[in-house]
mmCIF file of C-alpha atoms in Angstrom:
data_model
loop_
_atom_site.group_PDB
_atom_site.id
_atom_site.type_symbol
_atom_site.label_atom_id
_atom_site.label_comp_id
_atom_site.label_asym_id
_atom_site.label_seq_id
_atom_site.Cartn_x
_atom_site.Cartn_y
_atom_site.Cartn_z
ATOM 1 C CA MET A 1 112.295 102.165 96.946
ATOM 2 C CA ASP A 2 114.122 100.008 96.445
ATOM 3 C CA ALA A 3 115.746 99.755 92.797
ATOM 4 C CA GLU A 4 114.375 97.410 90.195
ATOM 5 C CA PHE A 5 116.247 95.266 88.012
ATOM 6 C CA CYS A 6 116.282 94.830 84.270
ATOM 7 C CA THR A 7 114.607 91.681 83.161
ATOM 8 C CA THR A 8 117.112 91.232 80.392
ATOM 9 C CA CYS A 9 120.377 92.467 81.069
ATOM 10 C CA GLY A 10 119.189 92.742 85.785
ATOM 11 C CA GLU A 11 120.796 96.350 85.437
ATOM 12 C CA LYS A 12 119.911 98.136 88.084
ATOM 13 C CA GLY A 13 118.424 100.751 88.494
ATOM 14 C CA ALA A 14 115.832 99.759 85.622
ATOM 15 C CA GLU A 15 112.761 102.252 85.524
ATOM 16 C CA LYS A 16 111.402 101.403 81.704
ATOM 17 C CA ARG A 17 107.942 99.338 82.106
ATOM 18 C CA CYS A 18 106.643 97.344 79.367
ATOM 19 C CA SER A 19 103.359 100.322 78.673
ATOM 20 C CA ILE A 20 100.577 97.448 77.021
ATOM 21 C CA CYS A 21 101.479 94.985 80.819
ATOM 22 C CA LYS A 22 102.915 96.988 83.380
ATOM 23 C CA THR A 23 104.726 94.482 85.257
ATOM 24 C CA VAL A 24 107.897 93.733 83.051
ATOM 25 C CA ILE A 25 111.200 96.346 83.304
ATOM 26 C CA TYR A 26 113.850 96.904 81.760
ATOM 27 C CA CYS A 27 116.630 99.458 81.153
ATOM 28 C CA ASP A 28 116.258 100.866 78.125
ATOM 29 C CA GLN A 29 114.214 100.050 75.102
ATOM 30 C CA ALA A 30 117.940 97.997 73.819
ATOM 31 C CA CYS A 31 116.402 95.278 76.023
ATOM 32 C CA GLN A 32 113.058 96.037 75.671
ATOM 33 C CA LYS A 33 113.438 94.178 72.267
ATOM 34 C CA LEU A 34 115.829 91.198 72.415
ATOM 35 C CA HIS A 35 113.176 90.506 75.476
ATOM 36 C CA TRP A 36 109.787 90.847 73.826
ATOM 37 C CA PHE A 37 110.367 87.619 71.069
ATOM 38 C CA THR A 38 109.866 85.359 75.202
ATOM 39 C CA HIS A 39 107.632 88.414 77.280
ATOM 40 C CA LYS A 40 104.877 88.541 74.472
ATOM 41 C CA LYS A 41 103.230 85.102 75.557
ATOM 42 C CA VAL A 42 102.557 86.202 78.241
ATOM 43 C CA CYS A 43 102.602 90.060 78.717
ATOM 44 C CA LYS A 44 98.435 90.361 77.691
ATOM 45 C CA LYS A 45 98.262 87.350 80.289
ATOM 46 C CA LEU A 46 100.272 89.779 82.824
ATOM 47 C CA LYS A 47 98.480 92.534 82.218
ATOM 48 C CA ASP A 48 94.621 91.049 82.708
ATOM 49 C CA GLN A 49 95.798 89.532 85.419
ATOM 50 C CA TRP A 50 97.154 93.415 87.148
ATOM 51 C CA GLU A 51 93.793 94.110 85.440
ATOM 52 C CA LYS A 52 92.395 92.511 88.070
ATOM 53 C CA GLN A 53 94.721 92.658 90.839
ATOM 54 C CA GLY A 54 94.156 96.407 90.962
ATOM 55 C CA ALA A 55 89.574 95.725 90.580
ATOM 56 C CA GLU A 56 90.059 93.638 93.814
ATOM 57 C CA SER A 57 92.209 95.826 95.336
ATOM 58 C CA ALA A 58 89.818 98.907 95.138
ATOM 59 C CA LYS A 59 87.001 96.474 95.817
ATOM 60 C CA LEU A 60 88.722 95.587 99.385
ATOM 61 C CA MET A 61 90.176 99.759 99.751
ATOM 62 C CA GLU A 62 86.355 100.534 99.632
ATOM 63 C CA LYS A 63 85.028 97.495 100.918
ATOM 64 C CA GLU A 64 87.045 98.987 103.973
ATOM 65 C CA GLN A 65 86.289 102.428 103.949
ATOM 66 C CA ASN A 66 82.620 101.250 103.604
ATOM 67 C CA ALA A 67 83.260 99.791 107.510
ATOM 68 C CA LYS A 68 84.845 102.955 108.660
ATOM 69 C CA ASP A 69 81.820 105.235 107.373
ATOM 70 C CA ASP A 70 79.325 103.021 109.283
ATOM 71 C CA GLU A 71 81.628 102.922 112.437
ATOM 72 C CA ALA A 72 81.525 105.874 112.351
ATOM 73 C CA VAL A 73 78.343 106.661 111.693
ATOM 74 C CA GLU A 74 77.493 104.338 114.905
ATOM 75 C CA ASP A 75 80.147 105.637 116.899
ATOM 76 C CA THR A 76 78.076 109.148 117.071
ATOM 77 C CA THR A 77 74.429 107.935 117.448
ATOM 78 C CA SER A 78 75.755 106.456 120.089
ATOM 79 C CA SER A 79 76.450 109.373 120.967
ATOM 80 C CA LEU A 80 74.018 112.028 120.512
ATOM 81 C CA GLN A 81 72.164 109.202 122.237
ATOM 82 C CA ASP A 82 73.815 109.360 125.264
ATOM 83 C CA LEU A 83 73.572 112.935 124.702
ATOM 84 C CA SER A 84 69.949 112.840 124.519
ATOM 85 C CA VAL A 85 70.123 110.410 128.060
ATOM 86 C CA GLY A 86 71.638 112.949 129.833
ATOM 87 C CA GLN A 87 70.376 116.059 129.209
ATOM 88 C CA GLU A 88 66.935 113.531 129.838
ATOM 89 C CA GLU A 89 67.783 111.886 132.752
ATOM 90 C CA GLY A 90 69.876 115.905 134.333
ATOM 91 C CA SER A 91 65.636 118.205 134.430
ATOM 92 C CA PRO A 92 62.816 117.709 135.158
ATOM 93 C CA SER A 93 61.715 119.908 132.082
ATOM 94 C CA GLY A 94 63.820 117.859 129.396
ATOM 95 C CA SER A 95 65.783 120.716 128.595
ATOM 96 C CA SER A 96 69.070 122.095 129.787
ATOM 97 C CA HIS A 97 69.822 123.977 132.889
ATOM 98 C CA LEU A 98 73.340 125.002 131.801
ATOM 99 C CA GLN A 99 73.825 128.242 132.893
ATOM 100 C CA ALA A 100 76.232 131.201 132.517
ATOM 101 C CA ASP A 101 78.727 132.176 134.768
ATOM 102 C CA PRO A 102 77.546 135.857 135.740
ATOM 103 C CA GLU A 103 81.751 137.124 136.164
ATOM 104 C CA VAL A 104 82.721 135.646 132.733
ATOM 105 C CA SER A 105 79.812 136.383 131.176
ATOM 106 C CA ASP A 106 79.336 139.669 132.321
ATOM 107 C CA PRO A 107 81.808 142.571 129.774
ATOM 108 C CA GLN A 108 81.205 145.106 133.298
ATOM 109 C CA SER A 109 83.043 143.092 135.022
ATOM 110 C CA THR A 110 86.091 143.925 135.523
ATOM 111 C CA ASN A 111 87.879 141.872 138.357
ATOM 112 C CA GLN A 112 92.065 143.248 138.503
ATOM 113 C CA VAL A 113 93.963 141.506 140.184
#
């Protein structure tokens, strides 16, 4: 993770964010208090921008997930149709004519080498 820098003093490793806008970072409460006079003028706008960006990101993620879901449904439907067509073409009655191998399925059969 990249190191964050304090907005007020520039110290590396700042971890405290403004509790309102969540975008501005400080190393401690003293730096936050020093910067508040300037920051309070833009804090609400930053908060609104942050929330809007989050909402847009959520909508985009939902749209992408819906597209993936639609693709999965289409793939599954296509596969089922292919299986159905293949089954109809392979058997005149439309039922599968797969047979079990008697040597494998017969529990009485024990082929030892």
